[in-house]
Coordinates of C-alpha atoms in Angstrom, one line a residue:
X261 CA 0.0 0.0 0.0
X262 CA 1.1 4.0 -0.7
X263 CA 0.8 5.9 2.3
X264 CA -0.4 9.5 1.1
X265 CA 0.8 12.3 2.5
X266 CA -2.3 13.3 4.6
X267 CA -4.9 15.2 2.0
X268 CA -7.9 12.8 2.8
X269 CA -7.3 13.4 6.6
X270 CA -7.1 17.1 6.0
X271 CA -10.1 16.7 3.9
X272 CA -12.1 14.6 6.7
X273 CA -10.8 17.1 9.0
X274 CA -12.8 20.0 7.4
X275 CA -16.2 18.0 7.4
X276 CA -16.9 19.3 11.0
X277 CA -18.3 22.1 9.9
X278 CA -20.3 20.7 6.4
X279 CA -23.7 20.0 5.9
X280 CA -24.1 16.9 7.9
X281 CA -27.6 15.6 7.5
X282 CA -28.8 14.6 3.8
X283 CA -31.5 17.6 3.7
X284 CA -28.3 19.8 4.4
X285 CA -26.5 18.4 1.8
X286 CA -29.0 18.1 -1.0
X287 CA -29.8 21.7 -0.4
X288 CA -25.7 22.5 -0.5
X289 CA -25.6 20.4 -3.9
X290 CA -28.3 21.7 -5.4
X291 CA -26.8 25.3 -4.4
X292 CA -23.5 24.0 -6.3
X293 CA -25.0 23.4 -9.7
X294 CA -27.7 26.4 -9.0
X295 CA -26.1 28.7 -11.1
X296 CA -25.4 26.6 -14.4
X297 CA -28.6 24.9 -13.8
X298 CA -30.5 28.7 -13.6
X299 CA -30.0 29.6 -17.0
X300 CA -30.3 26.3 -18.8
X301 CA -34.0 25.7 -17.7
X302 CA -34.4 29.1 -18.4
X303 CA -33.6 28.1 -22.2
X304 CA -34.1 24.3 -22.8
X305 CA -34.5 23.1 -24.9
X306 CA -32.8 24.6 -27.9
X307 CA -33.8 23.6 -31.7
X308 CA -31.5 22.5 -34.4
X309 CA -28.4 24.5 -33.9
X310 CA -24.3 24.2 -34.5
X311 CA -23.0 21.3 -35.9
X312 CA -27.0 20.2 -35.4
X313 CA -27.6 20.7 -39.5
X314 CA -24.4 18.7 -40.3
X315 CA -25.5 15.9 -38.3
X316 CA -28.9 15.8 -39.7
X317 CA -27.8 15.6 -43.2
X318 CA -25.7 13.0 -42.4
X319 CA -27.7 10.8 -40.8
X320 CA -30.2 11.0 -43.0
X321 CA -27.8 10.5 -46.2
X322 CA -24.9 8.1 -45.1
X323 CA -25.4 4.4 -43.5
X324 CA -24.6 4.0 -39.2
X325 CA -21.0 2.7 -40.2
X326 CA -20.1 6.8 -41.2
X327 CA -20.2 7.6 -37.7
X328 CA -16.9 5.6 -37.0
X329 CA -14.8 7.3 -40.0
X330 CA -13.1 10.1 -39.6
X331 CA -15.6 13.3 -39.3
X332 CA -14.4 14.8 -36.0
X333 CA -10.9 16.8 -35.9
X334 CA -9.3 14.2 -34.3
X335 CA -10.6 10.2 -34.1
X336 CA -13.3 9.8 -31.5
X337 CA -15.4 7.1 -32.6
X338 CA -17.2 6.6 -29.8
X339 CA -18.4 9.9 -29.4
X340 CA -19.4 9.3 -32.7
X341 CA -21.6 5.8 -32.6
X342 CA -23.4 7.7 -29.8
X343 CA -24.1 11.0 -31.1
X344 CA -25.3 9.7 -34.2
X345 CA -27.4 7.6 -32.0
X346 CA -28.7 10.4 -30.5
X347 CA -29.9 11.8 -33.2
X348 CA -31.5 8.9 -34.7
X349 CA -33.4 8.9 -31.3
X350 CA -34.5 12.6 -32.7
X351 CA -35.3 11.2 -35.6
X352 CA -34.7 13.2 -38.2
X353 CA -37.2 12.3 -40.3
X354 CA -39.4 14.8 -38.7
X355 CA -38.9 18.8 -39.7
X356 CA -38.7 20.8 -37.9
X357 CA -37.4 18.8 -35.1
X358 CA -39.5 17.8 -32.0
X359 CA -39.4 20.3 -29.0
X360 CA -40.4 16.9 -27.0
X361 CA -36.8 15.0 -28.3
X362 CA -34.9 17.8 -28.3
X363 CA -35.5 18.7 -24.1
X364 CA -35.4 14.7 -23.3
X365 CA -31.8 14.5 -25.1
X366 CA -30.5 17.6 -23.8
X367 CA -31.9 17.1 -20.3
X368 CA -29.7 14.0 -20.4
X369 CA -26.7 15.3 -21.6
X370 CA -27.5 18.0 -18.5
X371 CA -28.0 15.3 -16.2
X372 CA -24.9 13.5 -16.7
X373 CA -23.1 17.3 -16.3
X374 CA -24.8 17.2 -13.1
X375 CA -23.6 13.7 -11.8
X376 CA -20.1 14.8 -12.2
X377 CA -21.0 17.6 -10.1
X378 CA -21.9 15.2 -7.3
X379 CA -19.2 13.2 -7.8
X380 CA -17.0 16.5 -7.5
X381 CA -18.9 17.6 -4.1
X382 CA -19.1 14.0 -2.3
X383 CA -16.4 14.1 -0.8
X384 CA -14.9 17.8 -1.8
X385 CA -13.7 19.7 1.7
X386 CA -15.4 23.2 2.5
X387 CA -18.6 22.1 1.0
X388 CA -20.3 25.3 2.0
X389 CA -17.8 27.8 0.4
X390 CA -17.8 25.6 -2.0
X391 CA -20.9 25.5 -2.9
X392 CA -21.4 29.5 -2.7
X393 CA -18.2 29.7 -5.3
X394 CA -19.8 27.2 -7.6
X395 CA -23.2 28.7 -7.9
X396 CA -21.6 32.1 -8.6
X397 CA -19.2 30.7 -10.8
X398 CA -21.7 28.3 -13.0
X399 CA -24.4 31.6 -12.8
X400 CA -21.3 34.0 -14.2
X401 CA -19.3 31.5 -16.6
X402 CA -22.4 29.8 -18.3
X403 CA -20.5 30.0 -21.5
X404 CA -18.5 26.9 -21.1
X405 CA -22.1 25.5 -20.4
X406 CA -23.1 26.0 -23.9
X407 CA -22.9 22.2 -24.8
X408 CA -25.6 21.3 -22.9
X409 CA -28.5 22.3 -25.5
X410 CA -26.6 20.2 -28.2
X411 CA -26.8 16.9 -28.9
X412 CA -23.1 17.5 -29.4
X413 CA -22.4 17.5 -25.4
X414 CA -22.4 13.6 -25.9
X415 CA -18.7 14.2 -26.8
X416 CA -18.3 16.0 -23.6
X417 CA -19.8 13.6 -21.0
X418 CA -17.0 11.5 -20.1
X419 CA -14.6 14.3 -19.6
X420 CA -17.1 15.7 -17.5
X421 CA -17.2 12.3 -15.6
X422 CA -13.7 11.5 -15.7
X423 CA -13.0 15.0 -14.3
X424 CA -15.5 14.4 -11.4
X425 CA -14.2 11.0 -10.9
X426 CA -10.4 12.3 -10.5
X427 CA -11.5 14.4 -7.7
X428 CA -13.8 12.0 -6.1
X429 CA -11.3 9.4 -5.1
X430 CA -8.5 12.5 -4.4
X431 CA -10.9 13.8 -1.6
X432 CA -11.6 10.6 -0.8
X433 CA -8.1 9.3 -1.0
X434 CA -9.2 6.0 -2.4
X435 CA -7.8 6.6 -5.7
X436 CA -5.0 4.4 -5.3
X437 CA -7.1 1.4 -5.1
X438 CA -8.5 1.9 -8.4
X439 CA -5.9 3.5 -10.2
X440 CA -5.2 0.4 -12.7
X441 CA -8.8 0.2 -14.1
X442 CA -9.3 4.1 -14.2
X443 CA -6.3 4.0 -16.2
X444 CA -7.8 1.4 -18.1
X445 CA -11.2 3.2 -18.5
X446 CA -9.5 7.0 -19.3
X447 CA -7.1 5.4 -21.8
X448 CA -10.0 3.9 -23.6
X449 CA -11.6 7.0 -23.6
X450 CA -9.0 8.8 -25.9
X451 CA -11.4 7.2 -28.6
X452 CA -14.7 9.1 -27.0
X453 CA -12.5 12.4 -26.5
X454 CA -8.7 13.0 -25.7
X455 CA -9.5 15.5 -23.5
X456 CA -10.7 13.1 -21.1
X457 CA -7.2 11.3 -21.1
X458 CA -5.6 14.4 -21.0
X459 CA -6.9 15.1 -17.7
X460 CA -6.4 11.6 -16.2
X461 CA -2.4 11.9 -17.6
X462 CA -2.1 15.5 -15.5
X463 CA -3.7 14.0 -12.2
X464 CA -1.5 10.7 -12.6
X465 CA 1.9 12.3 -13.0
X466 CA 1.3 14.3 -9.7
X467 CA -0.4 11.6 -7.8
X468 CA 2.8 9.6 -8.9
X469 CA 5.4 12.7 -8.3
X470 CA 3.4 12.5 -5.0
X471 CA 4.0 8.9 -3.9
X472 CA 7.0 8.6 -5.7
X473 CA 9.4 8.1 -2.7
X474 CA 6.7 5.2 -1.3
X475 CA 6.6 3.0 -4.4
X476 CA 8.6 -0.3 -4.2
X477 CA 9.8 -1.3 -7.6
X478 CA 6.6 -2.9 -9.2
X479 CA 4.9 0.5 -8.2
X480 CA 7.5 2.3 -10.2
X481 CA 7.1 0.2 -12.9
X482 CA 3.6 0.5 -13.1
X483 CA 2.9 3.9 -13.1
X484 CA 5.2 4.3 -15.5
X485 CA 3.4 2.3 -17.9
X486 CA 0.4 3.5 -17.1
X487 CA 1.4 7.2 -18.3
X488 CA 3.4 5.7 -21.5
X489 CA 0.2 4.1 -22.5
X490 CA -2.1 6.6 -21.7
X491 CA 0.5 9.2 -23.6
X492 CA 1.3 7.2 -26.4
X493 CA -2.4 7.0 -27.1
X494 CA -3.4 10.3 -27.1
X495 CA 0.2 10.8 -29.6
X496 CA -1.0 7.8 -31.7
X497 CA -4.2 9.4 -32.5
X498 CA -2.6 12.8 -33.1
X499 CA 0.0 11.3 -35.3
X500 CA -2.3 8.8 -37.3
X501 CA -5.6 10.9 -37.7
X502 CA -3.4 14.5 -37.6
X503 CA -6.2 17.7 -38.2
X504 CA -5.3 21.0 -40.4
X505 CA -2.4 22.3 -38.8
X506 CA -2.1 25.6 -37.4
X507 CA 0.2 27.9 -37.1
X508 CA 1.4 28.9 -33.0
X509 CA -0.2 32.2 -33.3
X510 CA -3.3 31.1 -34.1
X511 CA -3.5 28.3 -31.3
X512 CA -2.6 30.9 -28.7
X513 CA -5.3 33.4 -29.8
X514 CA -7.6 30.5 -29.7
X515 CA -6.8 29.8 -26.1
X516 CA -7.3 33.4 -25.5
X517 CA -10.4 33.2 -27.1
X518 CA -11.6 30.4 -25.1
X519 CA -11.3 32.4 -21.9
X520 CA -12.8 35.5 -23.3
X521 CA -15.9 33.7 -24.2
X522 CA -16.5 32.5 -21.0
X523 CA -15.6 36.2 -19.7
X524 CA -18.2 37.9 -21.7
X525 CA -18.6 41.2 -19.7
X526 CA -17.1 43.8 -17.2
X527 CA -19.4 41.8 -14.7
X528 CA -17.9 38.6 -15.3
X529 CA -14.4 40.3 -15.3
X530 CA -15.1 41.8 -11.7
X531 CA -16.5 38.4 -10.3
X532 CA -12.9 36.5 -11.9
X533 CA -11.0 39.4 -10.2
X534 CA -12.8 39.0 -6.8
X535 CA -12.2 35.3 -7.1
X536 CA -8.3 35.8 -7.4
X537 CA -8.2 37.5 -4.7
X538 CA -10.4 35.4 -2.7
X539 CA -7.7 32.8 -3.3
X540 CA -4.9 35.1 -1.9
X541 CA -6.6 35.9 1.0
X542 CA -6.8 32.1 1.6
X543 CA -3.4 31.2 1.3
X544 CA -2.3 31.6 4.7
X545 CA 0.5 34.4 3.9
X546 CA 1.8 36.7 6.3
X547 CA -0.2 39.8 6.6
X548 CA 2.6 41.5 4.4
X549 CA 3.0 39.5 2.2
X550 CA -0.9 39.4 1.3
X551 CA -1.3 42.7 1.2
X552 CA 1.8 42.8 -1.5
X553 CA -0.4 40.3 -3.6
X554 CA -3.3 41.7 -3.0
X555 CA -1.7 44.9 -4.7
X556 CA 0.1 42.9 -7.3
X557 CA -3.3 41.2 -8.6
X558 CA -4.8 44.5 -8.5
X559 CA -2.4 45.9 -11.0
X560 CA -2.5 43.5 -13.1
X561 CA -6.3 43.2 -13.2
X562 CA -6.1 46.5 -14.5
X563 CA -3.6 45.9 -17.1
X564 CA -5.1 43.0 -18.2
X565 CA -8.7 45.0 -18.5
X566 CA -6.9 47.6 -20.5
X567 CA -5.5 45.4 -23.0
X568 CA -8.6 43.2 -23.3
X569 CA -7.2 39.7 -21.8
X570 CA -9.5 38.0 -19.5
X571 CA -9.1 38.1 -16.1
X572 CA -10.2 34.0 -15.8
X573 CA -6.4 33.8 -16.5
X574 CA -5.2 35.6 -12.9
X575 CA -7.7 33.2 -11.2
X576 CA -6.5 30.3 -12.8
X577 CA -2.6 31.3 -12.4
X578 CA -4.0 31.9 -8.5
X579 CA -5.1 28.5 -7.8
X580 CA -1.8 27.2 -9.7
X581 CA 0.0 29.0 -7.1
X582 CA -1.8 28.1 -4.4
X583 CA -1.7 24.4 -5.5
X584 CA 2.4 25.0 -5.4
X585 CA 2.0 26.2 -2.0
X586 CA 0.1 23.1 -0.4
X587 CA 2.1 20.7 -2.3
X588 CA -0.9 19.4 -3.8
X589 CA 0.5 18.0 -6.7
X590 CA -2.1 16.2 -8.2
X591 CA -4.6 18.7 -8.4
X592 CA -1.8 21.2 -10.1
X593 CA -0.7 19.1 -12.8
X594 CA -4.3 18.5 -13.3
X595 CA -5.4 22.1 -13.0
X596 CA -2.2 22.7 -15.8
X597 CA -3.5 20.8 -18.2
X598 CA -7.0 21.3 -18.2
X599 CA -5.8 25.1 -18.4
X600 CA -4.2 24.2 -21.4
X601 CA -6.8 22.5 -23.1
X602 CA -8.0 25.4 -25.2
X603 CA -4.6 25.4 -26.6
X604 CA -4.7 22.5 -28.1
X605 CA -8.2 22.9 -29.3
X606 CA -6.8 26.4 -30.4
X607 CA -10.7 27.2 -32.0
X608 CA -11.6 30.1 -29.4
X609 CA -14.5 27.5 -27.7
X610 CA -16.0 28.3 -24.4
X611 CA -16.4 24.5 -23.9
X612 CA -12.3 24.2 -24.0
X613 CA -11.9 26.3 -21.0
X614 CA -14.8 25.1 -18.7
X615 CA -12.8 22.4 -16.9
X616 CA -10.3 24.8 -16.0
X617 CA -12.6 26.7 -14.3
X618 CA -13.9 23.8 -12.7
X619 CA -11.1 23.0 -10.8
X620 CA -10.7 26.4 -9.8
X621 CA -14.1 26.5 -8.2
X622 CA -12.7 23.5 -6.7
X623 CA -9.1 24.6 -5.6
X624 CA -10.7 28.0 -4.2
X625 CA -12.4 26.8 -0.8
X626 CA -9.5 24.6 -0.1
X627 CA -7.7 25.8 3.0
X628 CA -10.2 28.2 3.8
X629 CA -12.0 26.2 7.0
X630 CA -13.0 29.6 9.0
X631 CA -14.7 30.9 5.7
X632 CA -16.7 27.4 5.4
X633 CA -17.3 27.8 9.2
X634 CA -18.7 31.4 9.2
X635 CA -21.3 29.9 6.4
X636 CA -22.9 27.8 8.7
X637 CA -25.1 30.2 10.1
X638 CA -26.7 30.1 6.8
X639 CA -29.4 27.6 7.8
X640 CA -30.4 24.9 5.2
X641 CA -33.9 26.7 4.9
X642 CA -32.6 30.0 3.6
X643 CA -30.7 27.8 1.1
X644 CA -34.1 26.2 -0.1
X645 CA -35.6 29.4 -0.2
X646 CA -32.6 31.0 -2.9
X647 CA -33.2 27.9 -4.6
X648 CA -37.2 28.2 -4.7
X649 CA -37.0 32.1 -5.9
X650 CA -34.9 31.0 -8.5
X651 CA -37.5 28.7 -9.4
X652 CA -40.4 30.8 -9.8
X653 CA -38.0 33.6 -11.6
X654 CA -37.2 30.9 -14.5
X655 CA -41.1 30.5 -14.6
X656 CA -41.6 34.0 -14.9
X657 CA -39.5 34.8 -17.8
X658 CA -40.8 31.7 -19.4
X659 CA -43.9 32.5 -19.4
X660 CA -42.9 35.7 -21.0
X661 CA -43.1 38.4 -17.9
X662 CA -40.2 40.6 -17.3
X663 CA -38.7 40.5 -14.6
X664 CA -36.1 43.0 -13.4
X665 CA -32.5 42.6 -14.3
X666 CA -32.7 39.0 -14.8
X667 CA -34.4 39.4 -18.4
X668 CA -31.8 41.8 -19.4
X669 CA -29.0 39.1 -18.6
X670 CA -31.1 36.3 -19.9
X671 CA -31.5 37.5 -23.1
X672 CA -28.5 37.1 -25.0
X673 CA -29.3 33.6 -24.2
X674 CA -32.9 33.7 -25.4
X675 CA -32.0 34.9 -28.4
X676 CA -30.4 32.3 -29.0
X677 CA -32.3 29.6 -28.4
X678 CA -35.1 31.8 -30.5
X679 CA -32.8 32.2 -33.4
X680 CA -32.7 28.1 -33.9
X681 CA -36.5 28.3 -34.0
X682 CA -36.4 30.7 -36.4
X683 CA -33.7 29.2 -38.8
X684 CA -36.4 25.9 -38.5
X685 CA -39.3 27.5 -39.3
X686 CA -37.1 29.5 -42.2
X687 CA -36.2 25.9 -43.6
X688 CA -39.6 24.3 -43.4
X689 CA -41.3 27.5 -45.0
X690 CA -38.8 27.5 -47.9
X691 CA -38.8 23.5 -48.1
X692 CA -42.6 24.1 -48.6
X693 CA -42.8 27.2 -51.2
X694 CA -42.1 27.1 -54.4
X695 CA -38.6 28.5 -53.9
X696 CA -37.9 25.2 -52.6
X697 CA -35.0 25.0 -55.7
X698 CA -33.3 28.0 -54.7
X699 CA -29.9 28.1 -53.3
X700 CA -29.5 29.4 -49.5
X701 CA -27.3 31.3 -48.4
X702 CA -26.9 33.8 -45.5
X703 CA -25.9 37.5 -44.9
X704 CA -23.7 36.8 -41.8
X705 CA -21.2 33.8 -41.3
X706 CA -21.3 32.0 -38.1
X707 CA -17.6 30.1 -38.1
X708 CA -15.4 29.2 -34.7
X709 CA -15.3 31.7 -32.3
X710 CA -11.4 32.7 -33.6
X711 CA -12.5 33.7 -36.6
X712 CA -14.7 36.4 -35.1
X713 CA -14.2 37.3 -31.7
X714 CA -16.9 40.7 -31.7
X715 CA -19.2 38.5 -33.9
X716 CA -19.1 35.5 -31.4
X717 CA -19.9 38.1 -28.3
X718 CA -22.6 40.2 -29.9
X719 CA -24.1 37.7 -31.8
X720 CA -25.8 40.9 -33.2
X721 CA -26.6 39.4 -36.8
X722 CA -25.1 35.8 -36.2
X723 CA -26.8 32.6 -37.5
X724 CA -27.4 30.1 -35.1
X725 CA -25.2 27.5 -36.9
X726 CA -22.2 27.6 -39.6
X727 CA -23.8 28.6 -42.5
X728 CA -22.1 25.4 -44.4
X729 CA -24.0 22.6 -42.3
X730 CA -27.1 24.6 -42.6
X731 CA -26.5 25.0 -46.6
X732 CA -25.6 20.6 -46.7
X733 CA -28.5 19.8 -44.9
X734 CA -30.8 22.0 -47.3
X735 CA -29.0 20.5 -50.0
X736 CA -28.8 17.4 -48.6
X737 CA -32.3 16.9 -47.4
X738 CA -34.5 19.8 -48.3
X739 CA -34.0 21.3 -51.3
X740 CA -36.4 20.3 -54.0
X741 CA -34.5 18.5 -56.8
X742 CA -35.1 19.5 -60.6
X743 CA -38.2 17.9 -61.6
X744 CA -40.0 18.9 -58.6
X745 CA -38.7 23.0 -58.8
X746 CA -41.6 25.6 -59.0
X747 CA -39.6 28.3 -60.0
X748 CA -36.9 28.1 -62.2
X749 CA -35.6 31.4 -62.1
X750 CA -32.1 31.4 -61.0
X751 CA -32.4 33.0 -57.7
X752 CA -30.9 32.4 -54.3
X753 CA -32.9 32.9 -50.4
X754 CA -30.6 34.9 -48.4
X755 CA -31.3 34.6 -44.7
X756 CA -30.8 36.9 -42.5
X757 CA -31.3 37.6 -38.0
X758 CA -31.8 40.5 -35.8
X759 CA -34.0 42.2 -38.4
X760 CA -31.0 43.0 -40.1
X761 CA -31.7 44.6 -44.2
X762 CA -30.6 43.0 -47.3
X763 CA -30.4 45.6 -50.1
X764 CA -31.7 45.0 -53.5
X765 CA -33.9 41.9 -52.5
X766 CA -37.2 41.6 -51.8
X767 CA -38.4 40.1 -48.5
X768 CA -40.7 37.3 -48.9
X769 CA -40.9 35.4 -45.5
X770 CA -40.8 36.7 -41.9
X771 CA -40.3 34.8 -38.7
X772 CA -41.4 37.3 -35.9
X773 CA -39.2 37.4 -32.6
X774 CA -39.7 38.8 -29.1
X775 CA -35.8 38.6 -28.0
X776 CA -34.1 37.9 -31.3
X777 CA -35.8 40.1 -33.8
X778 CA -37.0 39.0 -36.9
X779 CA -35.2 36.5 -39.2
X780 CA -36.2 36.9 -42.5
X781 CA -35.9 35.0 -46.3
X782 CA -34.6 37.5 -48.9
X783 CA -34.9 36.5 -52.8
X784 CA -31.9 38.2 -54.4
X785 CA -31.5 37.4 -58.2
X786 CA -27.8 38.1 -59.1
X787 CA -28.8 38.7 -62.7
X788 CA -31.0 41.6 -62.0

């Protein structure tokens, strides 16, 4: 057996003052996921939108054994099989796509977010302040949420779980009796997304830089093959199945990008600030030496406002620090590399960047036992009542009454989620009018994030999917073929969102909206 150095007793240590009866901690939980959970039954469920349209097309046009080629930037066949599943389970027969499907398939993908939230909080330390930072932190960085009204989150799942999984058995400090058959299980999961590997590789070379001076000689020799495998699998599947290269620049304004998009206002940029210093002032420093990092962050907060850089980066190079501090070197070589994550993914996507900020919800509370205690005169009832406000506020704005302040925030969302209605309704319209021949095309593009980081923010004018899955699945599925055309005229629908004009067309369909604005079909004939 490894003797560990103590982080499971430190962690049982700091239960005194948790919830300690289930009621207390269902009502703590439920406070943990509050804030994510707030604005996605505010919106679900979301139409067709993203990579929905390419999905659709395909499913509809190739056989089941398509979903195991190569159609993802890297090999992730798994993911694959069961996202095409998914969306056979929509069945795409059926346009525009059933409300019904669509919330049952993106409740689950929600639900599965969710267990790896418990998983996270079982046996987490500080459970209270926890709790408090997670529900402002899921509330304020919803962003990296954005998966969970796609059928797309599939691909997502298992990082989710293998990230909840990690820090289960580390608070529990069991992981070393299932090390072999998580390593098993994470490896394997390189072919459902690397990212989940990734993660597993970070925690393992700190757990074994950690127990390194315990391990007898079979130890040593296992771990090490554990990481060569696990490593040589994520390279194999880089090497074999390699994606479009791209040059350094790019990949470093994508992880950029990633961060920003979770930080999409001065709001969110004050909440990342207070949280870096929230970590500061629980690092145990001498009062000078506090107060100089207090000053230090402060500076650089400002710097980093002024030159646009998100602030998500200070909190994150906080809890690194922190992590140095208490020797914890699991968690920091796991915090490392999901912080690194949207580097590799290098597209700008909020997604990339959400474990990060995971782990710094987690690392925050940690070491921070008179905070917790001081939130124990919050009584379990007060709790229930945040959580039952909440609930009636998500009814109100559902049911269409405005409600102060929370609208205003909410509806960058709901425009959104509108918008994919809107592109449906667009799609059956034109599938059914006799410009069902026409080409489509759209006013705005709608690419990665990188490509556009204003258009990606505002959203002013943006489709809710790439323009180029939308166009294959109308060609694909929709459009009328030759034979069957009504008007033969050489025209093309232009689409456009947010009321936005289209000179020298004529409008000819209109899809009214309350938070979106109107999305409208334009017929513009280039030989006129």
């Amino acid at each position: 057996m490894i003797a560990r150095n103590g982080a499971a007793k430190q962690f049982n240590g700091a239960y005194i003052s948790d919830p300690s009866t289930p009621i207390q901690t269902l009502a703590y939980f439920v406070l943990t996921v509050l804030g994510f959970s707030f604005w996605f039954f505010m919106a679900v469920p979301f139409a067709s939108h993203r990579e929905s349209y390419w999905w659709l097309a395909m499913v509809q046009s190739q056989p089941f054994a398509k979903a195991f080629g190569i159609i993802s930037s890297t090999y992730r066949p798994l993911a694959q099989g069961a996202t095409w599943s998914a969306f056979l389970i929509l069945d795409p027969s059926t346009f525009p796509t059933s409300v019904l499907h669509q919330a049952l398939l993106q409740g689950f993908v929600y639900g599965m977010f969710v267990l790896a939230w418990w998983l996270i909080f079982s046996t987490a330390p500080q459970r209270r302040l926890l709790a408090l930072v997670a529900c402002v932190a899921g509330g304020v960085f919803f962003s990296g949420y954005v998966h969970l009204f796609h059928l797309y989150g599939l691909f997502y799942v298992p990082v989710m779980l293998t990230l909840g999984g990690l820090l289960r058995f580390y608070g529990s400090g069991t992981f070393e009796k299932r090390e072999v058959w998580f390593a098993v299980v994470a490896t394997l999961l390189a072919f459902w997304h690397p990212f989940a590997t990734a993660l597993f590789v970070g925690f393992y070379f700190g757990y074994y830089l950690d127990t390194f001076s315990k391990r007898n000689k079979a130890q040593h020799a296992r771990a090490v093959v554990i990481l060569l495998a696990s490593t040589i699998t994520i390279a194999a599947l880089v090497v074999l199945f390699p994606r479009t290269p791209m040059p350094l620049d790019t990949r470093l304004a994508g992880f950029l990008v990633s961060y920003k998009t979770n930080e999409v206002n001065l709001v969110a940029s004050v909440v990342a600030f207070l949280l870096t210093q929230a970590v500061i002032l629980g690092m145990g420093l001498s009062p000078r030496v506090k107060f100089a990092a207090v000053l230090l962050v402060s500076a650089l907060s400002v710097v980093f406002l002024l030159k646009s850089l998100p602030l998500l980066l200070l909190w994150l190079c906080a809890v690194l620090v922190k992590l140095v501090r208490l020797r914890r070197w699991e968690l920091f070589f796991l915090t490392l590399t999901a912080s690194l994550l949207p580097f590799g993914g290098a597209i700008g996507s909020p997604m990339y960047a959400l474990f990060a900020v995971i782990l710094a919800v987690y690392v925050t509370p940690l070491e921070c036992p008179q905070a917790n205690s001081a939130l124990s005169v919050v009584k379990p009832r007060y709790v229930w009542g945040a959580i039952i406000a909440s609930m009636m506020v998500i009814l109100l704005v559902r049911i269409g009454i405005e409600v102060p302040i929370v609208t205003r925030l909410a509806s960058p969302l709901l425009t959104e989620r509108e918008r994919t209605y809107q592109m449906e309704n667009i799609l059956d319209w034109l599938h059914k009018s006799e410009y069902c021949g026409d080409a489509l095309a759209f006013a705005e593009n709608a690419g990665s994030p990188i490509d556009s980081v204003e258009s990606a923010m505002t959203r002013r004018y943006r489709p809710p999917a790439w323009p180029p899955d939308i166009q294959l699945y109308w060609t694909t599925v929709l459009q009328c073929r030759q034979p069957e055309r009504l008007n033969t005229n050489a025209e093309t629908a232009v689409v456009t969102f947010g009321g936005q004009p289209f000179r020298d067309s004529r409008p000819l369909f209109k899809v009214e909206g309350r938070y979106a604005g109107d999305a409208t079909v334009w017929i513009w004939n280039p030989h006129n």
